[in-house]
Amino acid sequence: MEKLINSLKKVGLSRYESQAYIGLNKIITGQADDIAKVSDLPRSRIYDILKGLEEKGFVEIERGRPLKYTVVE
């Protein structure tokens, strides 16, 4: 997994963004707390991390309640 994280860091992702992206790829679509759990990231940081991934084009956010996050292929 460390090799994959390092590869994602080379394309401009932070370590937390890399972990979230890898975790989201496991479930494809999910809510923030699901992604935090599968990625082993702090729930308090996950919204900022996912927002950063959206800005970089790695994640799409489906507006509504609750927000849903989907990996961009």
Short mmCIF file of C-alpha atoms in Angstrom, two decimals:
data_model
loop_
_atom_site.label_atom_id
_atom_site.label_comp_id
_atom_site.label_asym_id
_atom_site.label_seq_id
_atom_site.Cartn_x
_atom_site.Cartn_y
_atom_site.Cartn_z
CA MET A 1 0.00 0.00 0.00
CA GLU A 2 2.89 2.36 0.73
CA LYS A 3 4.04 2.07 -2.90
CA LEU A 4 0.59 3.11 -4.12
CA ILE A 5 0.49 6.05 -1.71
CA ASN A 6 3.89 7.21 -2.95
CA SER A 7 2.70 6.97 -6.57
CA LEU A 8 -0.35 9.11 -5.79
CA LYS A 9 1.84 11.63 -3.97
CA LYS A 10 3.84 12.01 -7.21
CA VAL A 11 0.67 13.16 -9.01
CA GLY A 12 0.04 15.81 -6.37
CA LEU A 13 -2.00 14.17 -3.63
CA SER A 14 -1.18 14.44 0.06
CA ARG A 15 -0.82 11.31 2.17
CA TYR A 16 -4.35 11.70 3.58
CA GLU A 17 -5.79 12.38 0.11
CA SER A 18 -4.03 9.27 -1.15
CA GLN A 19 -5.44 7.15 1.68
CA ALA A 20 -8.95 8.50 1.11
CA TYR A 21 -8.72 7.88 -2.65
CA ILE A 22 -7.55 4.31 -2.11
CA GLY A 23 -10.31 3.72 0.44
CA LEU A 24 -12.97 5.18 -1.81
CA ASN A 25 -11.80 2.93 -4.64
CA LYS A 26 -12.61 -0.03 -2.41
CA ILE A 27 -16.25 1.05 -2.00
CA ILE A 28 -16.64 3.21 -5.19
CA THR A 29 -19.41 5.38 -3.68
CA GLY A 30 -19.99 6.30 -0.06
CA GLN A 31 -20.65 8.84 2.61
CA ALA A 32 -17.85 10.67 4.39
CA ASP A 33 -17.91 8.55 7.53
CA ASP A 34 -17.82 5.32 5.47
CA ILE A 35 -14.77 6.62 3.61
CA ALA A 36 -13.07 7.70 6.85
CA LYS A 37 -13.53 4.20 8.29
CA VAL A 38 -12.31 2.28 5.26
CA SER A 39 -9.38 4.68 4.83
CA ASP A 40 -8.43 4.74 8.52
CA LEU A 41 -8.56 8.54 8.58
CA PRO A 42 -9.86 10.92 11.26
CA ARG A 43 -13.54 11.68 10.70
CA SER A 44 -12.93 15.30 11.67
CA ARG A 45 -10.62 15.75 8.64
CA ILE A 46 -12.42 13.69 6.01
CA TYR A 47 -14.61 16.49 4.62
CA ASP A 48 -11.61 18.73 3.89
CA ILE A 49 -9.71 15.80 2.40
CA LEU A 50 -12.60 14.87 0.10
CA LYS A 51 -13.09 18.51 -0.92
CA GLY A 52 -9.43 18.61 -1.95
CA LEU A 53 -9.87 15.43 -3.98
CA GLU A 54 -12.88 16.97 -5.71
CA GLU A 55 -10.92 20.11 -6.57
CA LYS A 56 -8.17 17.95 -8.08
CA GLY A 57 -10.68 15.94 -10.13
CA PHE A 58 -10.38 12.59 -8.34
CA VAL A 59 -13.82 12.57 -6.69
CA GLU A 60 -17.33 13.72 -7.59
CA ILE A 61 -19.65 14.98 -4.87
CA GLU A 62 -23.37 14.29 -5.20
CA ARG A 63 -25.19 17.09 -3.43
CA GLY A 64 -27.98 16.23 -1.05
CA ARG A 65 -28.35 14.90 2.45
CA PRO A 66 -26.10 13.18 3.15
CA LEU A 67 -23.41 14.03 0.62
CA LYS A 68 -22.27 11.08 -1.47
CA TYR A 69 -18.76 10.77 -2.85
CA THR A 70 -17.88 8.79 -5.96
CA VAL A 71 -14.52 7.96 -7.46
CA VAL A 72 -13.80 9.47 -10.87
CA GLU A 73 -12.47 6.84 -13.26
#
